[in-house]
Coordinates of C-alpha atoms in Angstrom, one line a residue:
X1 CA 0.0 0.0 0.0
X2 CA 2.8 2.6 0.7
X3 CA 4.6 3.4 -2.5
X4 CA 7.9 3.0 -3.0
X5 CA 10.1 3.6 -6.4
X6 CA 10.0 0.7 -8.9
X7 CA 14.0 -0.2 -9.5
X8 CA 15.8 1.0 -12.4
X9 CA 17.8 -1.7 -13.7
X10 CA 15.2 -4.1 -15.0
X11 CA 15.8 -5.4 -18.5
X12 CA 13.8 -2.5 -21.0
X13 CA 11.3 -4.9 -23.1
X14 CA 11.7 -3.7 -27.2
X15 CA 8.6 -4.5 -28.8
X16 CA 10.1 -4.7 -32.3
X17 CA 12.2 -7.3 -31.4
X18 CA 10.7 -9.1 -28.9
X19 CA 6.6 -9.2 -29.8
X20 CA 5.6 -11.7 -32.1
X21 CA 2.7 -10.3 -34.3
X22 CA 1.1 -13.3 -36.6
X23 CA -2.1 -12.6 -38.8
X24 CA -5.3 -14.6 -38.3
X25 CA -6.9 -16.6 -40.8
X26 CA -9.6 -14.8 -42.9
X27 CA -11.5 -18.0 -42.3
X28 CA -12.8 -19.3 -39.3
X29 CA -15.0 -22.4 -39.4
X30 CA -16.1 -21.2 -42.8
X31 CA -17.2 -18.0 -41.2
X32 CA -15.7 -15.6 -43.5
X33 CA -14.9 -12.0 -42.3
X34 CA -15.6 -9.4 -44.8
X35 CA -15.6 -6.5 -43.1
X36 CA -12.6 -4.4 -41.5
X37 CA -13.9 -3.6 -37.9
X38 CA -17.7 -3.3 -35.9
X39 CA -18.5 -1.5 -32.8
X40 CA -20.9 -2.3 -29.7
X41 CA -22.8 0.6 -28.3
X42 CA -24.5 0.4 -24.9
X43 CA -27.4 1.7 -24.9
X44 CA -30.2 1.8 -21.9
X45 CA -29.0 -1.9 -21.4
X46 CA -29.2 -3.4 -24.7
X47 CA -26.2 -4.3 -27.5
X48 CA -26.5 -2.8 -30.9
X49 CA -24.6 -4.0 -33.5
X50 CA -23.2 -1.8 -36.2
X51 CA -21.9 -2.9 -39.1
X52 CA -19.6 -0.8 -41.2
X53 CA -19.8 -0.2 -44.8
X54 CA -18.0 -3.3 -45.7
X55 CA -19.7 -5.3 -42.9
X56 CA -22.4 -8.2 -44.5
X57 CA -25.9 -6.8 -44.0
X58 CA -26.8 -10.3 -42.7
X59 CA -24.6 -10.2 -39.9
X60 CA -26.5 -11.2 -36.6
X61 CA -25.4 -10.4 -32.8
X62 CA -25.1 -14.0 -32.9
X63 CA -22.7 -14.4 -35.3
X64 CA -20.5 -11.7 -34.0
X65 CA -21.1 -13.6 -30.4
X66 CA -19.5 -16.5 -32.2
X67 CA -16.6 -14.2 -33.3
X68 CA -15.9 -13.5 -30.0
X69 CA -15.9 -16.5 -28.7
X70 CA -13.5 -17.4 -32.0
X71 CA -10.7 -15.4 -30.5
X72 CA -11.7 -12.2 -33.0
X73 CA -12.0 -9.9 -30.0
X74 CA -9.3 -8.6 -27.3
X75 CA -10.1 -10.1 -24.4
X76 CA -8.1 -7.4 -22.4
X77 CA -9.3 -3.7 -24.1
X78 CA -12.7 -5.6 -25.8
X79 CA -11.8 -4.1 -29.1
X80 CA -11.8 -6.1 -32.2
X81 CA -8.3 -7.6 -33.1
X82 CA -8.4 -6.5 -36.8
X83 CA -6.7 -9.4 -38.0
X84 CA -3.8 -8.8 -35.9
X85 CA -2.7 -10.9 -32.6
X86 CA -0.2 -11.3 -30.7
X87 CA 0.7 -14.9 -28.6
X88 CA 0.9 -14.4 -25.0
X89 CA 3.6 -17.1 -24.9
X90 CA 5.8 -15.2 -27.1
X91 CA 6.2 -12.0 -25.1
X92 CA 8.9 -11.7 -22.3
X93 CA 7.5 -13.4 -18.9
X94 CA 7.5 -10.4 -16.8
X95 CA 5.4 -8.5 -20.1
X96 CA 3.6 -11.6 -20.4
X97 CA 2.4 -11.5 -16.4
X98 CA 1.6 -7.8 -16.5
X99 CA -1.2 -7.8 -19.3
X100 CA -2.8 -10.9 -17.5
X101 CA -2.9 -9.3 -14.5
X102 CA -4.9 -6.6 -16.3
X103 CA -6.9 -9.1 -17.9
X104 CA -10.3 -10.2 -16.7
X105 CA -10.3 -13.8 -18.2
X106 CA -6.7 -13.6 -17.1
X107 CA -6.6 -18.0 -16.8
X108 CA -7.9 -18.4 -20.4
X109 CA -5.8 -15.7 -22.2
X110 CA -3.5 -17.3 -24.8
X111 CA -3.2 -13.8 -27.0
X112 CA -4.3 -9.6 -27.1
X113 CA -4.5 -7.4 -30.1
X114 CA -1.8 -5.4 -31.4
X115 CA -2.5 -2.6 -29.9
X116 CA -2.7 -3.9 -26.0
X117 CA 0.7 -5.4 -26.3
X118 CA 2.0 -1.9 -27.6
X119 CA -0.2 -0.3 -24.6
X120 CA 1.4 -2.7 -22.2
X121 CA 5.4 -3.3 -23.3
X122 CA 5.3 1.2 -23.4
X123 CA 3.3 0.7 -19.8
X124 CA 5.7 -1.8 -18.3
X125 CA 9.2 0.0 -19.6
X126 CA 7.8 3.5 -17.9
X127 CA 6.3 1.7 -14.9
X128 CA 9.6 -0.1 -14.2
X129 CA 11.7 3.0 -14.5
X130 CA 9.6 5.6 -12.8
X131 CA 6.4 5.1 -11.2
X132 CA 5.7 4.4 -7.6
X133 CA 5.1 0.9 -6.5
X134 CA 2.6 -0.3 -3.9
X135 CA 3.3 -3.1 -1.3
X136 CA 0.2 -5.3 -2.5
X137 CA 2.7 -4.9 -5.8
X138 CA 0.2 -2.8 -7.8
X139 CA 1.0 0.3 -9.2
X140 CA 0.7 4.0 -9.2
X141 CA 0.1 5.1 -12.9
X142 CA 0.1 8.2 -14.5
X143 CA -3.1 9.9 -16.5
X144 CA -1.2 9.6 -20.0
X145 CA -0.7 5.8 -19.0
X146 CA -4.2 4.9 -18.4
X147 CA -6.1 6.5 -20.7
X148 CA -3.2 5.7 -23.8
X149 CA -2.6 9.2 -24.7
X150 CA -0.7 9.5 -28.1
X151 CA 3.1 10.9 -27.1
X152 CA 4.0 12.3 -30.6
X153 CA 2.0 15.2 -29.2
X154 CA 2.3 17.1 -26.3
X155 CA 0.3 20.3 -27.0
X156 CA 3.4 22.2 -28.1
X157 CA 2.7 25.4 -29.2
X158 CA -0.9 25.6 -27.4
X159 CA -2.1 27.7 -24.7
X160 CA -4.3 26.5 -22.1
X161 CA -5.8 29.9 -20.5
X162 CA -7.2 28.3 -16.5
X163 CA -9.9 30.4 -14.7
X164 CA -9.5 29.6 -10.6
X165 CA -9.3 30.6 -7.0
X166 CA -5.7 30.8 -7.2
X167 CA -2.3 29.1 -8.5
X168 CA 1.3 28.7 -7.5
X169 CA 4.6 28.2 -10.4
X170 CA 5.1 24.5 -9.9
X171 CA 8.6 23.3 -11.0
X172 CA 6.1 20.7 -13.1
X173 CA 5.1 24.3 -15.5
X174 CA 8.7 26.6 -15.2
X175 CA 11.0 23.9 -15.3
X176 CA 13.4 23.7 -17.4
X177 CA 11.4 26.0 -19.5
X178 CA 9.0 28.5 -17.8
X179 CA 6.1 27.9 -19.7
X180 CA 3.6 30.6 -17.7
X181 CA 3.0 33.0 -20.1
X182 CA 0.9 34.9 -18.4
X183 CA -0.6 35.7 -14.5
X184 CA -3.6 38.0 -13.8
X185 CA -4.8 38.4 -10.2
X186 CA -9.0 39.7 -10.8
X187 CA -8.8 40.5 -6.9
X188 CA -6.1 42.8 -6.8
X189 CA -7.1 46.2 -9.3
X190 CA -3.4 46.5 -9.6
X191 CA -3.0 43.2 -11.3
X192 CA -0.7 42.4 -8.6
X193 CA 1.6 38.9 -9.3
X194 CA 3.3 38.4 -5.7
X195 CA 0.0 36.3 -5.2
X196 CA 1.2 33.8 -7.0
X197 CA 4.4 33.5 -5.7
X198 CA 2.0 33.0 -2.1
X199 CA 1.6 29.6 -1.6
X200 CA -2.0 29.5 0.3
X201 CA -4.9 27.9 0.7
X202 CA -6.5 29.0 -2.7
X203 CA -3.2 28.4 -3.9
X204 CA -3.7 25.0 -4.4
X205 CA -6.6 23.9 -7.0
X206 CA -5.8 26.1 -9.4
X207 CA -2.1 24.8 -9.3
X208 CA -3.3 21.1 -9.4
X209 CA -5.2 21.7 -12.4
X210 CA -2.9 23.4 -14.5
X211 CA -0.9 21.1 -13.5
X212 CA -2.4 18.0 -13.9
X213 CA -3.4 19.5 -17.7
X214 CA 0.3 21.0 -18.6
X215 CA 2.8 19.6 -16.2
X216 CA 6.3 17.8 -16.9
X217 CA 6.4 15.5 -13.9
X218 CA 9.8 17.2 -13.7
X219 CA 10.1 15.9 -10.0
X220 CA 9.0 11.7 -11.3
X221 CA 11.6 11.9 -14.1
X222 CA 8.2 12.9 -16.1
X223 CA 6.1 10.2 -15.5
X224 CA 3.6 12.1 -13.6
X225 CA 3.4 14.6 -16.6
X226 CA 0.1 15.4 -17.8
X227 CA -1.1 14.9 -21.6
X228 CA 0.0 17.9 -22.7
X229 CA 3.3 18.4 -21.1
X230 CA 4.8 21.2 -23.4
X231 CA 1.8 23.4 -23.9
X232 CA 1.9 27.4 -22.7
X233 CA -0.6 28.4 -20.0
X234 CA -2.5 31.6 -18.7
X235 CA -3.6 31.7 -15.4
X236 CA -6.2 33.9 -14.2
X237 CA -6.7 34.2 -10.4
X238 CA -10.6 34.6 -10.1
X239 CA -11.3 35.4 -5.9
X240 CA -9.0 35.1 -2.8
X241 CA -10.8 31.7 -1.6
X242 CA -14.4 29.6 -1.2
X243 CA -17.2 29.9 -3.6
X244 CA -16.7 30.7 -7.0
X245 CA -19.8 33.4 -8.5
X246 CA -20.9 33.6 -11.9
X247 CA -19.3 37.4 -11.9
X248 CA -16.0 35.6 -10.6
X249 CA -16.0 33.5 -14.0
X250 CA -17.9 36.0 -16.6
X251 CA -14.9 38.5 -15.5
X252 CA -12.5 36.0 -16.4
X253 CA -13.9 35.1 -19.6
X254 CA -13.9 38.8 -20.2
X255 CA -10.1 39.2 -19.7
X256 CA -9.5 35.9 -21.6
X257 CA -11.3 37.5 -24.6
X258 CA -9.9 40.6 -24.6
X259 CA -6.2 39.5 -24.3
X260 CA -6.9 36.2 -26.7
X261 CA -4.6 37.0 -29.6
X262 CA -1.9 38.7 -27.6
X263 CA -1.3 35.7 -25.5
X264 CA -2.6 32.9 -28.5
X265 CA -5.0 31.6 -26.1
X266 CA -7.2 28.2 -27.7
X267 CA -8.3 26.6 -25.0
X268 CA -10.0 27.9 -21.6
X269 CA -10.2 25.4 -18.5
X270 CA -12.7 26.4 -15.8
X271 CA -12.9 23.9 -13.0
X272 CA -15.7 26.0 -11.1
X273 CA -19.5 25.8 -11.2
X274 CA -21.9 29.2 -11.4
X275 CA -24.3 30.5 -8.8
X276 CA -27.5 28.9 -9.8
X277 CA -29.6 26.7 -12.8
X278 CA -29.9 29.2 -15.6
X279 CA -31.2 28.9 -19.1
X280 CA -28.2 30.2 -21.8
X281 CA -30.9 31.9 -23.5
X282 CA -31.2 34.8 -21.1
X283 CA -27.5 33.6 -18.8
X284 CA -25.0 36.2 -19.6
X285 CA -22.2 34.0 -17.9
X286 CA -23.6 31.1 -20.5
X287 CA -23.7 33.6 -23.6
X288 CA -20.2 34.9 -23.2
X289 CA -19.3 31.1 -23.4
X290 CA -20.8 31.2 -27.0
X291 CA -19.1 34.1 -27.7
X292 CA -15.8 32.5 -26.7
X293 CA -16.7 29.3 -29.2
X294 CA -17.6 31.6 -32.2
X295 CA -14.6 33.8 -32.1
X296 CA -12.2 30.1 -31.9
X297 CA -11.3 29.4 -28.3
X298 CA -12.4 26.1 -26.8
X299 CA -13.7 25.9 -23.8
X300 CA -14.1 23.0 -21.4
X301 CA -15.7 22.9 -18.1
X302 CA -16.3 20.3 -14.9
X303 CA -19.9 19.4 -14.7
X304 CA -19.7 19.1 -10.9
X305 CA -19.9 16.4 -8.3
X306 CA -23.1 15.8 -7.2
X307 CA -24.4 12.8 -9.3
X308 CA -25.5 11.5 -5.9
X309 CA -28.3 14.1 -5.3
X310 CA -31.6 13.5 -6.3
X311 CA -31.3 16.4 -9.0
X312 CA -28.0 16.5 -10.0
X313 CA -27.7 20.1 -11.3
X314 CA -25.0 21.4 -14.3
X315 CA -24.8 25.0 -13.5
X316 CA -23.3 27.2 -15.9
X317 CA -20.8 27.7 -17.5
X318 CA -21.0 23.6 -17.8
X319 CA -24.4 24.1 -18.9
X320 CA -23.7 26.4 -22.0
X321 CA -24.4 24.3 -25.3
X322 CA -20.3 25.1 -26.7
X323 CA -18.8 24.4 -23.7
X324 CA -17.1 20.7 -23.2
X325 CA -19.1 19.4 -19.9
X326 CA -16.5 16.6 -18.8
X327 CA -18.1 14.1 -16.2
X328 CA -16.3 12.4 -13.7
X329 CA -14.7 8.4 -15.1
X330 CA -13.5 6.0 -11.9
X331 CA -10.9 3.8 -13.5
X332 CA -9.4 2.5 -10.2
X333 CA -6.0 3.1 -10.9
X334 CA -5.9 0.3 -13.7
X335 CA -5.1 -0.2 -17.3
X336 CA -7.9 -2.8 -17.4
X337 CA -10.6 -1.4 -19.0
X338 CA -13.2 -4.2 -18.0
X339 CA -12.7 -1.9 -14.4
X340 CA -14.1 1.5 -15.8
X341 CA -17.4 2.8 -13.5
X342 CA -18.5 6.0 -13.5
X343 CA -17.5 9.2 -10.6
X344 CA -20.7 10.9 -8.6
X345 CA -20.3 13.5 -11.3
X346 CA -23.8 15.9 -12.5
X347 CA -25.5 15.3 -15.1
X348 CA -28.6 16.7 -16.9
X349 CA -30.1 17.2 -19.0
X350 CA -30.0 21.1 -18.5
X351 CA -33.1 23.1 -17.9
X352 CA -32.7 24.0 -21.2
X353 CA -32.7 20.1 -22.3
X354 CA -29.3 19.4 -23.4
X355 CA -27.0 16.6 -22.8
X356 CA -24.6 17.1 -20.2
X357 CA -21.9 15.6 -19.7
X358 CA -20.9 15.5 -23.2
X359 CA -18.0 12.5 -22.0
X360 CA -16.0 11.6 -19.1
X361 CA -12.6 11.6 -18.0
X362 CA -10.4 10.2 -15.3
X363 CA -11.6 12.2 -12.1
X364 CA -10.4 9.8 -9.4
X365 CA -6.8 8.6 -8.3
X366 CA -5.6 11.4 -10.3
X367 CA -2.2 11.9 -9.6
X368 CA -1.6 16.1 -9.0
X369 CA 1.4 17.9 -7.2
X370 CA 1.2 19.0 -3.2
X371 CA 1.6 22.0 -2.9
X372 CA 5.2 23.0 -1.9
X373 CA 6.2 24.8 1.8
X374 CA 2.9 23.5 3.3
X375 CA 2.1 21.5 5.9
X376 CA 1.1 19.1 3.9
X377 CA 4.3 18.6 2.1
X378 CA 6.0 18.3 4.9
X379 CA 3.8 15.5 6.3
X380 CA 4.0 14.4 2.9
X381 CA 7.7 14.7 3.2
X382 CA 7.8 13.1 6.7
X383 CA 5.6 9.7 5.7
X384 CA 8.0 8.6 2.3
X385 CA 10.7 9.1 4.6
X386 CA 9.3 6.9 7.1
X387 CA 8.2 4.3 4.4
X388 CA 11.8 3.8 3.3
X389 CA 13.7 3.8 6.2
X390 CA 14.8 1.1 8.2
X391 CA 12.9 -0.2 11.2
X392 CA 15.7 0.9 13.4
X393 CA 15.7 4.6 12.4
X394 CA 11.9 5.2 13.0
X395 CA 11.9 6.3 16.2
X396 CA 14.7 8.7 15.8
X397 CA 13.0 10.1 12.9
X398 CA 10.1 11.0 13.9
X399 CA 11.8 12.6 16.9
X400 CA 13.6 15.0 14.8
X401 CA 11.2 15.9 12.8
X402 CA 8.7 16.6 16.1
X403 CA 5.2 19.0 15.3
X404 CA 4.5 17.8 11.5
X405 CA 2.5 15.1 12.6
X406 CA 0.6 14.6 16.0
X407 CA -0.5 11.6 15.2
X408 CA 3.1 9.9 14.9
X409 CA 4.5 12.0 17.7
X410 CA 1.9 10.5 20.0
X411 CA 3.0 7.1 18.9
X412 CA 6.5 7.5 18.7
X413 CA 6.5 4.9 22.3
X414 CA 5.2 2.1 20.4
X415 CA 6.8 -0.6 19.1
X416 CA 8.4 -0.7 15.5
X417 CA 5.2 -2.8 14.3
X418 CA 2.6 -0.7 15.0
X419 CA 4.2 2.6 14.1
X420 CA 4.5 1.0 10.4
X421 CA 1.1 0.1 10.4
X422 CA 0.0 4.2 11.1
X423 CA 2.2 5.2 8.3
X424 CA 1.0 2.7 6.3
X425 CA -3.2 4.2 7.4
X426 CA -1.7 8.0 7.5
X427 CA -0.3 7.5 3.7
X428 CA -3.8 5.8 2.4
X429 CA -5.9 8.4 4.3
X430 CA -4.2 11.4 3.0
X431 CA -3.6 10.0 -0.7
X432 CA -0.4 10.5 -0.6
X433 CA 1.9 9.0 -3.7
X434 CA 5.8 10.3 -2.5
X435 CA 7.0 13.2 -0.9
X436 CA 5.8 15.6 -4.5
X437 CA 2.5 14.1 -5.6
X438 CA -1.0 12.9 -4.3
X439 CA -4.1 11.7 -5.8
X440 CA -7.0 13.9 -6.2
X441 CA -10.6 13.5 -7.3
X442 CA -13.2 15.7 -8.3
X443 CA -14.4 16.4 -11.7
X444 CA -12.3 19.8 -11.4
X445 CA -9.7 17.4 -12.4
X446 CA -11.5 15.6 -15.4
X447 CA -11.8 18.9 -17.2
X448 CA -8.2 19.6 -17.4
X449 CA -7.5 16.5 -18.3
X450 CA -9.9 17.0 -21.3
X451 CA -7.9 20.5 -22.2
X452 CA -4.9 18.9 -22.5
X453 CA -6.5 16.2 -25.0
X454 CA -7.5 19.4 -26.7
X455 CA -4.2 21.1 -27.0
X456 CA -2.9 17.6 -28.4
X457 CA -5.8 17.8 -31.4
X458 CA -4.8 21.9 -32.0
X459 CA -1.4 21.0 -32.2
X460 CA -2.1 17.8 -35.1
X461 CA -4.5 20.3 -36.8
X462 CA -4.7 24.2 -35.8
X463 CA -7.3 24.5 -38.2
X464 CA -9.8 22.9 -36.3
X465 CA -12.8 24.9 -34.7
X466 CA -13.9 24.5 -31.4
X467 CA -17.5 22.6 -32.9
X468 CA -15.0 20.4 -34.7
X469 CA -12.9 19.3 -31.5
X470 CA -16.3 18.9 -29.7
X471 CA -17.6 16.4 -32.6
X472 CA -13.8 14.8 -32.4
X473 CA -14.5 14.0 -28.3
X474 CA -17.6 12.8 -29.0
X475 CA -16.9 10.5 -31.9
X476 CA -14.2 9.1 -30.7
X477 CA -15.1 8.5 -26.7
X478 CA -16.4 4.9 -26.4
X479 CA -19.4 4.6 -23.7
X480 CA -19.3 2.4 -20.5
X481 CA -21.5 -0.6 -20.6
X482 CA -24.8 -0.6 -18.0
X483 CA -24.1 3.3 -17.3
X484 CA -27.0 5.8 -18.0
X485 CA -26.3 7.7 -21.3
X486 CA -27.7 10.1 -19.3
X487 CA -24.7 9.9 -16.7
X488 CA -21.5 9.9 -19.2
X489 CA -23.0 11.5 -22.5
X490 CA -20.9 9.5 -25.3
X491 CA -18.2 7.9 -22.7
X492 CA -15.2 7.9 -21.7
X493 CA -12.1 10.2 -23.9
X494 CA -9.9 8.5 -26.0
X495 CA -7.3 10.7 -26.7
X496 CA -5.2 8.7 -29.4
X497 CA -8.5 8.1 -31.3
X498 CA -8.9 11.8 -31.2
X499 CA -5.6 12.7 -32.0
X500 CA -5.9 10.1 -35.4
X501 CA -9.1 11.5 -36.5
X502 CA -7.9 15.2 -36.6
X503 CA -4.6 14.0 -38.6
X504 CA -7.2 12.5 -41.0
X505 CA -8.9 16.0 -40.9
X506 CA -6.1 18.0 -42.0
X507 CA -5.0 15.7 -44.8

């Protein structure tokens, strides 16, 4: 349970020389397959079938059951091998054990498509070299990990403009290149910066967003990076702390607008919900969201966290019909897809009867940066040190390092077994990863991982409008089985889908 750093000098697994990749027969028990791939769509509990253009007309649900029972479909990722497979036996051992660990017919699994083995032989090369390890032996991995984000692009060249309570320059955004373009501080009528140099409460979402959209990982050897590690951001400071107004955000908006082309801005974030329900048609916080989308700059928005309430409001700006309403995706920390349930996230419709959430994105176990000189830091600080220290040294160090932590000061008279076990509690309880990072959740957190996905798609095609990305998320997002439409709109992101389609529409 308490993480620990995976070791370094494990053999590096090269797919091209080590992965067997063997093409299936085109026949299978006489059952010929015509056509190049077919999708499943949930929907309110029943399986549709969709054939593509060069599917047979005739096909049946149970013929494509048979496929699947054939071997024709992944049994890892559930996608449709496309004629290519890979042998299980084949791949390294330790590769091998890793993908059927992931697997949910792990005891059967003989072979995966193409595309898993790529997933898993990049997963298992970065896990080995730089993510945190568990003591149950699971691991801590990283949002570009789990939700296969395409690394050719990194949102170079974009700029993600983030509307918040407040921010801090995390190494993970100046380091080795500062890439905060610009600060502006709405509370201070002076436009003061020293706030951000401030590390305070409000401090910290607006850093862990921003981060978590735009940041290196500098201090995990950038494996905690975000999708779009080398995009530019603005930051906006919005209030001092607490509740977030409509005012706070429409004043926002209004600087982003007005300083758009000086600063290049494409993309707005805004992890913050309005006031009240609102219709757009008479919401001026909702209509300068559609002024934003006409004059080219995207903008994505949380839909909020209370799926669990009987109504389950999306307040604006999330409500506005351009803005991206992300909803909240629980993945558990796993590349196995057959694990994906959905976060207590809103959902509408709106009062104005429009979907909402349009998809879903990782929103738990979301690994985000603590914020540094803080208490919690140092407890932060205090608890990996603990975790890797010898038994013997315990005591000792949690002597010197007296007034972090109550709790272990308290205990520092127990014996050696029980003091591991309340480091072992204390670091599950506070979510902490190491001394630099800890997992978050909240769809405030979903949202800028959508942005980042967004800055990848400007940087394959800057042509593209904000309407076009939208209809890129959507097509591309594959829904979650038995999960309300209603709930997750068109599913969960799929960021190297949406990356491919917008290569295909610049050509």
């Amino acid at each position: 349970m308490v993480p620990t750093k995976g070791t370094k000098d494990t053999k590096v697994i090269s797919l091209a020389s080590e992965l067997s990749v063997r093409e299936r027969p085109t026949n299978l028990n006489n059952l010929r397959l015509t056509f190049l791939f077919s999708v499943f769509r949930a929907f309110r509990g029943k399986l549709f079938f969709v054939p593509t253009q060069e599917s047979s007309s005739s096909q049946t649900i149970e013929e494509t059951a048979a496929q699947v029972a054939l071997g024709d479909v992944c049994h890892v990722c559930g996608r449709w091998t496309r004629g290519e497979s890979v042998a299980l036996d084949q791949l390294p051992d330790e590769l091998a054990q890793l993908i059927r660990a992931n697997a949910p017919t792990a005891r059967d699994l003989t072979e995966v498509c193409g595309r898993c083995a790529r997933l898993f032989a990049r997963a298992k090369d970065q896990i080995i070299a730089d993510a945190a390890l568990n003591k149950d032996g699971s691991h801590v991995l990283s949002t570009p990990l789990r939700l296969d984000a395409d690394e050719r692009f990194t949102g170079k060249g974009v700029t993600i403009a983030f509307l918040d309570s407040g921010f801090y320059p995390h190494v993970d955004l100046t380091s080795p290149v500062n890439r905060i373009v610009a600060y502006h501080n709405l509370t201070d009528a002076d436009g003061d910066v020293s706030s951000l140099l401030q590390p305070d409460v409000a401090s910290w979402h607006g850093m862990m967003t921003s981060v978590v959209a735009a940041g290196n990982g500098s201090l995990s050897n950038g494996f905690y990076r975000g999708i779009a590690p080398d995009a530019n951001v603005v930051l906006v400071k919005l209030a001092k702390t607490g509740r977030i107004s409509d005012q706070n955000i429409f004043d926002g908006l209004t600087w982003v607008l007005e300083n758009r082309e000086r600063f290049d801005i494409r993309i707005i974030n805004i992890s913050a919900g309005g006031d009240a329900v609102a219709s757009y048609l008479h919401d001026p916080l909702s209509q300068l969201v559609e002024e934003c989308s006409r004059l080219g700059i995207t903008v994505v928005c949380a839909v909020g966290n209370a799926g669990h309430l009987n109504e389950h409001p999306v307040f604006p700006p999330a409500s506005a019909p351009s803005a991206i309403s992300v909803g909240g995706l629980d993945d558990q920390n796993s590349l196995n897809r057959a694990k994906r349930g959905m976060y207590r996230s809103s959902y509408g419709p709106t009062v104005d009867g429009l979907q909402k959430p349009e998809i879903i994105a990782s929103s738990i176990w979301v690994p985000a940066p603590i914020l540094p000189g803080t208490p919690t830091a140092q407890q932060a600080d205090l608890l990996a040190k603990l975790d890797s220290s010898d038994d013997a040294a315990l005591h000792e160090i949690i002597r010197q390092n007296s007034g972090i932590d109550p709790e272990l000061d308290a205990a520092n008279d127990r014996p050696i077994h029980s003091i591991r076990q309340i480091i072992a509690l204390k670091i599950r309880r506070e979510n902490v990863i190491n001394k630099n990072y800890k997992y978050v959740d909240g769809t405030s957190f979903s949202a800028p991982i959508v942005s980042s996905i967004c800055a990848q798609i400007l940087e394959a095609n800057p042509s593209l409008s904000p309407s076009e990305i939208k209809r890129i998320l959507i097509d591309t997002a594959e829904r979650l089985p038995s999960y309300q439409i209603d709930r997750q709109g068109w599913g969960v992101v799929d960021p190297r889908a949406a990356v491919e389609l917008a290569l295909r529409k610049a050509d």
